[in-house]
Amino acid sequence: MEDFKGYDNMMASYYEQMSNYSLPLLSWEFYGECHAALEIFKDDINTLNKLSQNWDFNKDYCKQLIEEQSVIIVTKPNLKIVYASKNIEKLNGYSPDEVIGNSPKMFQGEATCIETSSKVRNAIDKGIPFEVSILNYRKDTSTYMCIIQGYPVYDKKGKLVNYIAFEKAA
């Protein structure tokens, strides 16, 4: 790669003067990695847009997903997971397919604080937003502190249709 550095610098100077600016060779690998990540976000956003067509929900899930790097989990009112963003695997080792149909309790274990779990349960029962830090378990059984912001989601007629949670490792 060092052999191309002089060429890249020269070509970068040349292309900066042109109206159709292109990237130097050293940028290709970085661009490829970013492009792949953006394609995953694009898939997640498309799925969320379809899922949320009838929602009356104001939180910007695109910002949460892309800028905040949050994992997004959507459940039915009975708390069965119907959607998990693809970056969940980076957070806890589970693929989206492995968590769909399960309850978020699958991430909890013997050291998870019962009081915090009760706080979440009470907020869900009352249909109010919540924010907690909770000890969760990865697929490999190692633990991590998870910050969860949860929100009830209503349809445009006012009926509770989903819950959405934005999760990040603390």
PDB file of C-alpha atoms in Angstrom:
ATOM      1  CA  MET A   1       0.000   0.000   0.000  1.00  0.00           C
ATOM      2  CA  GLU A   2       2.896   2.348   0.665  1.00  0.00           C
ATOM      3  CA  ASP A   3       3.756   2.203  -3.052  1.00  0.00           C
ATOM      4  CA  PHE A   4       0.427   3.811  -3.926  1.00  0.00           C
ATOM      5  CA  LYS A   5       0.638   6.673  -1.416  1.00  0.00           C
ATOM      6  CA  GLY A   6       2.474   9.089  -3.721  1.00  0.00           C
ATOM      7  CA  TYR A   7       0.160   8.231  -6.580  1.00  0.00           C
ATOM      8  CA  ASP A   8      -2.888   8.685  -4.332  1.00  0.00           C
ATOM      9  CA  ASN A   9      -1.680  12.095  -3.142  1.00  0.00           C
ATOM     10  CA  MET A  10      -1.009  13.256  -6.683  1.00  0.00           C
ATOM     11  CA  MET A  11      -4.356  11.991  -7.979  1.00  0.00           C
ATOM     12  CA  ALA A  12      -6.217  13.426  -4.993  1.00  0.00           C
ATOM     13  CA  SER A  13      -4.771  16.869  -5.783  1.00  0.00           C
ATOM     14  CA  TYR A  14      -5.709  16.460  -9.423  1.00  0.00           C
ATOM     15  CA  TYR A  15      -9.271  15.300  -8.740  1.00  0.00           C
ATOM     16  CA  GLU A  16      -9.921  18.028  -6.169  1.00  0.00           C
ATOM     17  CA  GLN A  17      -9.675  20.495  -9.041  1.00  0.00           C
ATOM     18  CA  MET A  18     -12.257  18.585 -11.077  1.00  0.00           C
ATOM     19  CA  SER A  19     -16.018  18.844 -10.681  1.00  0.00           C
ATOM     20  CA  ASN A  20     -16.494  15.066 -10.300  1.00  0.00           C
ATOM     21  CA  TYR A  21     -14.310  14.307  -7.295  1.00  0.00           C
ATOM     22  CA  SER A  22     -13.423  10.633  -6.717  1.00  0.00           C
ATOM     23  CA  LEU A  23     -11.799   8.869  -3.795  1.00  0.00           C
ATOM     24  CA  PRO A  24      -8.096   7.911  -3.672  1.00  0.00           C
ATOM     25  CA  LEU A  25      -7.220   4.196  -3.661  1.00  0.00           C
ATOM     26  CA  LEU A  26      -6.434   4.155   0.066  1.00  0.00           C
ATOM     27  CA  SER A  27     -10.032   5.200   0.749  1.00  0.00           C
ATOM     28  CA  TRP A  28     -11.590   2.239  -1.008  1.00  0.00           C
ATOM     29  CA  GLU A  29     -11.308  -0.197   1.895  1.00  0.00           C
ATOM     30  CA  PHE A  30     -12.677   2.338   4.372  1.00  0.00           C
ATOM     31  CA  TYR A  31     -15.469   3.276   1.991  1.00  0.00           C
ATOM     32  CA  GLY A  32     -16.330  -0.386   1.473  1.00  0.00           C
ATOM     33  CA  GLU A  33     -16.645  -0.999   5.207  1.00  0.00           C
ATOM     34  CA  CYS A  34     -18.822   2.085   5.686  1.00  0.00           C
ATOM     35  CA  HIS A  35     -20.923   1.194   2.678  1.00  0.00           C
ATOM     36  CA  ALA A  36     -21.569  -2.309   4.052  1.00  0.00           C
ATOM     37  CA  ALA A  37     -22.616  -0.873   7.427  1.00  0.00           C
ATOM     38  CA  LEU A  38     -24.925   1.622   5.743  1.00  0.00           C
ATOM     39  CA  GLU A  39     -26.533  -1.168   3.711  1.00  0.00           C
ATOM     40  CA  ILE A  40     -27.366  -2.978   6.956  1.00  0.00           C
ATOM     41  CA  PHE A  41     -28.850   0.221   8.395  1.00  0.00           C
ATOM     42  CA  LYS A  42     -30.823   0.679   5.168  1.00  0.00           C
ATOM     43  CA  ASP A  43     -32.332  -2.806   5.530  1.00  0.00           C
ATOM     44  CA  ASP A  44     -33.225  -2.135   9.171  1.00  0.00           C
ATOM     45  CA  ILE A  45     -34.760   1.249   8.366  1.00  0.00           C
ATOM     46  CA  ASN A  46     -36.813  -0.190   5.505  1.00  0.00           C
ATOM     47  CA  THR A  47     -38.155  -2.895   7.813  1.00  0.00           C
ATOM     48  CA  LEU A  48     -38.902  -0.361  10.565  1.00  0.00           C
ATOM     49  CA  ASN A  49     -40.676   1.913   8.078  1.00  0.00           C
ATOM     50  CA  LYS A  50     -42.934  -0.960   7.029  1.00  0.00           C
ATOM     51  CA  LEU A  51     -43.557  -1.996  10.627  1.00  0.00           C
ATOM     52  CA  SER A  52     -44.345   1.547  11.773  1.00  0.00           C
ATOM     53  CA  GLN A  53     -46.687   2.650   8.972  1.00  0.00           C
ATOM     54  CA  ASN A  54     -49.688   2.837  11.295  1.00  0.00           C
ATOM     55  CA  TRP A  55     -47.853   3.968  14.409  1.00  0.00           C
ATOM     56  CA  ASP A  56     -48.498   7.212  16.205  1.00  0.00           C
ATOM     57  CA  PHE A  57     -44.918   7.434  17.476  1.00  0.00           C
ATOM     58  CA  ASN A  58     -42.647  10.480  17.475  1.00  0.00           C
ATOM     59  CA  LYS A  59     -39.262   9.099  18.566  1.00  0.00           C
ATOM     60  CA  ASP A  60     -36.691   9.171  15.750  1.00  0.00           C
ATOM     61  CA  TYR A  61     -35.669   5.527  15.480  1.00  0.00           C
ATOM     62  CA  CYS A  62     -33.407   6.278  12.489  1.00  0.00           C
ATOM     63  CA  LYS A  63     -31.302   8.579  14.666  1.00  0.00           C
ATOM     64  CA  GLN A  64     -31.242   5.988  17.437  1.00  0.00           C
ATOM     65  CA  LEU A  65     -30.100   3.282  15.043  1.00  0.00           C
ATOM     66  CA  ILE A  66     -27.502   5.195  13.020  1.00  0.00           C
ATOM     67  CA  GLU A  67     -26.191   8.015  15.203  1.00  0.00           C
ATOM     68  CA  GLU A  68     -26.638   6.479  18.650  1.00  0.00           C
ATOM     69  CA  GLN A  69     -25.773   2.929  17.460  1.00  0.00           C
ATOM     70  CA  SER A  70     -28.667   1.595  19.544  1.00  0.00           C
ATOM     71  CA  VAL A  71     -30.116  -1.849  19.079  1.00  0.00           C
ATOM     72  CA  ILE A  72     -33.840  -1.609  18.380  1.00  0.00           C
ATOM     73  CA  ILE A  73     -36.232  -4.265  19.607  1.00  0.00           C
ATOM     74  CA  VAL A  74     -39.958  -4.177  18.878  1.00  0.00           C
ATOM     75  CA  THR A  75     -42.407  -6.407  20.715  1.00  0.00           C
ATOM     76  CA  LYS A  76     -46.114  -7.083  20.555  1.00  0.00           C
ATOM     77  CA  PRO A  77     -48.145  -5.975  23.610  1.00  0.00           C
ATOM     78  CA  ASN A  78     -47.679  -9.510  25.011  1.00  0.00           C
ATOM     79  CA  LEU A  79     -43.901  -8.819  24.864  1.00  0.00           C
ATOM     80  CA  LYS A  80     -43.061 -11.352  22.151  1.00  0.00           C
ATOM     81  CA  ILE A  81     -40.265  -9.929  20.009  1.00  0.00           C
ATOM     82  CA  VAL A  82     -41.368  -9.231  16.428  1.00  0.00           C
ATOM     83  CA  TYR A  83     -38.298  -7.297  15.280  1.00  0.00           C
ATOM     84  CA  ALA A  84     -34.666  -6.855  16.298  1.00  0.00           C
ATOM     85  CA  SER A  85     -32.165  -4.720  14.412  1.00  0.00           C
ATOM     86  CA  LYS A  86     -29.228  -6.526  12.878  1.00  0.00           C
ATOM     87  CA  ASN A  87     -26.734  -4.869  15.224  1.00  0.00           C
ATOM     88  CA  ILE A  88     -28.150  -6.936  18.098  1.00  0.00           C
ATOM     89  CA  GLU A  89     -25.560  -9.589  17.296  1.00  0.00           C
ATOM     90  CA  LYS A  90     -22.774  -7.139  18.091  1.00  0.00           C
ATOM     91  CA  LEU A  91     -24.415  -6.315  21.443  1.00  0.00           C
ATOM     92  CA  ASN A  92     -25.204  -9.772  22.763  1.00  0.00           C
ATOM     93  CA  GLY A  93     -24.302 -12.468  20.230  1.00  0.00           C
ATOM     94  CA  TYR A  94     -27.859 -13.336  19.213  1.00  0.00           C
ATOM     95  CA  SER A  95     -28.975 -12.930  15.621  1.00  0.00           C
ATOM     96  CA  PRO A  96     -32.347 -11.270  14.979  1.00  0.00           C
ATOM     97  CA  ASP A  97     -33.795 -14.631  13.896  1.00  0.00           C
ATOM     98  CA  GLU A  98     -32.825 -16.188  17.240  1.00  0.00           C
ATOM     99  CA  VAL A  99     -34.718 -13.617  19.316  1.00  0.00           C
ATOM    100  CA  ILE A 100     -37.899 -13.184  17.257  1.00  0.00           C
ATOM    101  CA  GLY A 101     -40.808 -14.910  18.965  1.00  0.00           C
ATOM    102  CA  ASN A 102     -39.112 -14.836  22.377  1.00  0.00           C
ATOM    103  CA  SER A 103     -39.553 -12.461  25.295  1.00  0.00           C
ATOM    104  CA  PRO A 104     -36.818  -9.930  26.178  1.00  0.00           C
ATOM    105  CA  LYS A 105     -36.508 -11.909  29.422  1.00  0.00           C
ATOM    106  CA  MET A 106     -34.304 -14.259  27.417  1.00  0.00           C
ATOM    107  CA  PHE A 107     -31.488 -11.747  27.998  1.00  0.00           C
ATOM    108  CA  GLN A 108     -31.848 -11.911  31.782  1.00  0.00           C
ATOM    109  CA  GLY A 109     -30.353 -14.349  34.242  1.00  0.00           C
ATOM    110  CA  GLU A 110     -29.800 -15.119  37.898  1.00  0.00           C
ATOM    111  CA  ALA A 111     -27.780 -11.944  38.593  1.00  0.00           C
ATOM    112  CA  THR A 112     -30.282  -9.623  36.876  1.00  0.00           C
ATOM    113  CA  CYS A 113     -31.770  -7.214  39.412  1.00  0.00           C
ATOM    114  CA  ILE A 114     -35.334  -8.214  40.267  1.00  0.00           C
ATOM    115  CA  GLU A 115     -36.188  -4.625  41.298  1.00  0.00           C
ATOM    116  CA  THR A 116     -35.121  -3.296  37.901  1.00  0.00           C
ATOM    117  CA  SER A 117     -37.125  -6.004  36.130  1.00  0.00           C
ATOM    118  CA  SER A 118     -40.135  -5.041  38.272  1.00  0.00           C
ATOM    119  CA  LYS A 119     -39.676  -1.389  37.353  1.00  0.00           C
ATOM    120  CA  VAL A 120     -39.807  -2.324  33.665  1.00  0.00           C
ATOM    121  CA  ARG A 121     -42.840  -4.559  34.226  1.00  0.00           C
ATOM    122  CA  ASN A 122     -44.683  -1.774  36.099  1.00  0.00           C
ATOM    123  CA  ALA A 123     -43.969   0.748  33.329  1.00  0.00           C
ATOM    124  CA  ILE A 124     -45.225  -1.722  30.717  1.00  0.00           C
ATOM    125  CA  ASP A 125     -48.358  -2.469  32.763  1.00  0.00           C
ATOM    126  CA  LYS A 126     -49.061   1.276  33.036  1.00  0.00           C
ATOM    127  CA  GLY A 127     -48.205   1.911  29.372  1.00  0.00           C
ATOM    128  CA  ILE A 128     -45.575   4.530  30.196  1.00  0.00           C
ATOM    129  CA  PRO A 129     -42.002   5.016  28.914  1.00  0.00           C
ATOM    130  CA  PHE A 130     -39.088   3.814  31.012  1.00  0.00           C
ATOM    131  CA  GLU A 131     -35.305   3.986  31.124  1.00  0.00           C
ATOM    132  CA  VAL A 132     -33.217   1.512  33.091  1.00  0.00           C
ATOM    133  CA  SER A 133     -29.759   0.039  33.315  1.00  0.00           C
ATOM    134  CA  ILE A 134     -29.991  -3.698  33.724  1.00  0.00           C
ATOM    135  CA  LEU A 135     -27.568  -6.601  33.835  1.00  0.00           C
ATOM    136  CA  ASN A 136     -28.193  -8.769  30.769  1.00  0.00           C
ATOM    137  CA  TYR A 137     -26.603 -11.941  29.480  1.00  0.00           C
ATOM    138  CA  ARG A 138     -25.029 -12.541  26.092  1.00  0.00           C
ATOM    139  CA  LYS A 139     -25.488 -15.731  24.120  1.00  0.00           C
ATOM    140  CA  ASP A 140     -22.141 -16.974  25.482  1.00  0.00           C
ATOM    141  CA  THR A 141     -23.505 -16.341  29.041  1.00  0.00           C
ATOM    142  CA  SER A 142     -21.154 -13.422  29.757  1.00  0.00           C
ATOM    143  CA  THR A 143     -22.856 -10.379  31.292  1.00  0.00           C
ATOM    144  CA  TYR A 144     -23.105  -6.755  30.226  1.00  0.00           C
ATOM    145  CA  MET A 145     -24.860  -3.667  31.547  1.00  0.00           C
ATOM    146  CA  CYS A 146     -27.575  -2.616  29.149  1.00  0.00           C
ATOM    147  CA  ILE A 147     -29.199   0.805  29.052  1.00  0.00           C
ATOM    148  CA  ILE A 148     -32.767   0.400  27.828  1.00  0.00           C
ATOM    149  CA  GLN A 149     -35.158   3.153  26.818  1.00  0.00           C
ATOM    150  CA  GLY A 150     -38.593   1.642  26.286  1.00  0.00           C
ATOM    151  CA  TYR A 151     -41.736   3.211  24.860  1.00  0.00           C
ATOM    152  CA  PRO A 152     -45.289   2.034  24.295  1.00  0.00           C
ATOM    153  CA  VAL A 153     -46.364   2.404  20.670  1.00  0.00           C
ATOM    154  CA  TYR A 154     -49.939   3.204  19.750  1.00  0.00           C
ATOM    155  CA  ASP A 155     -51.606   3.127  16.369  1.00  0.00           C
ATOM    156  CA  LYS A 156     -53.300   6.205  14.932  1.00  0.00           C
ATOM    157  CA  LYS A 157     -56.581   5.153  16.597  1.00  0.00           C
ATOM    158  CA  GLY A 158     -54.959   5.090  20.050  1.00  0.00           C
ATOM    159  CA  LYS A 159     -54.702   1.324  20.454  1.00  0.00           C
ATOM    160  CA  LEU A 160     -51.517  -0.130  21.994  1.00  0.00           C
ATOM    161  CA  VAL A 161     -49.897  -2.157  19.210  1.00  0.00           C
ATOM    162  CA  ASN A 162     -46.213  -2.515  20.134  1.00  0.00           C
ATOM    163  CA  TYR A 163     -43.436  -1.627  22.492  1.00  0.00           C
ATOM    164  CA  ILE A 164     -40.124  -0.347  21.165  1.00  0.00           C
ATOM    165  CA  ALA A 165     -36.839  -0.419  23.054  1.00  0.00           C
ATOM    166  CA  PHE A 166     -33.547   1.278  22.258  1.00  0.00           C
ATOM    167  CA  GLU A 167     -30.677  -0.611  23.867  1.00  0.00           C
ATOM    168  CA  LYS A 168     -26.964   0.061  24.274  1.00  0.00           C
ATOM    169  CA  ALA A 169     -24.181  -1.433  26.327  1.00  0.00           C
ATOM    170  CA  ALA A 170     -23.255   0.809  29.246  1.00  0.00           C
TER     171      ALA A 170
END
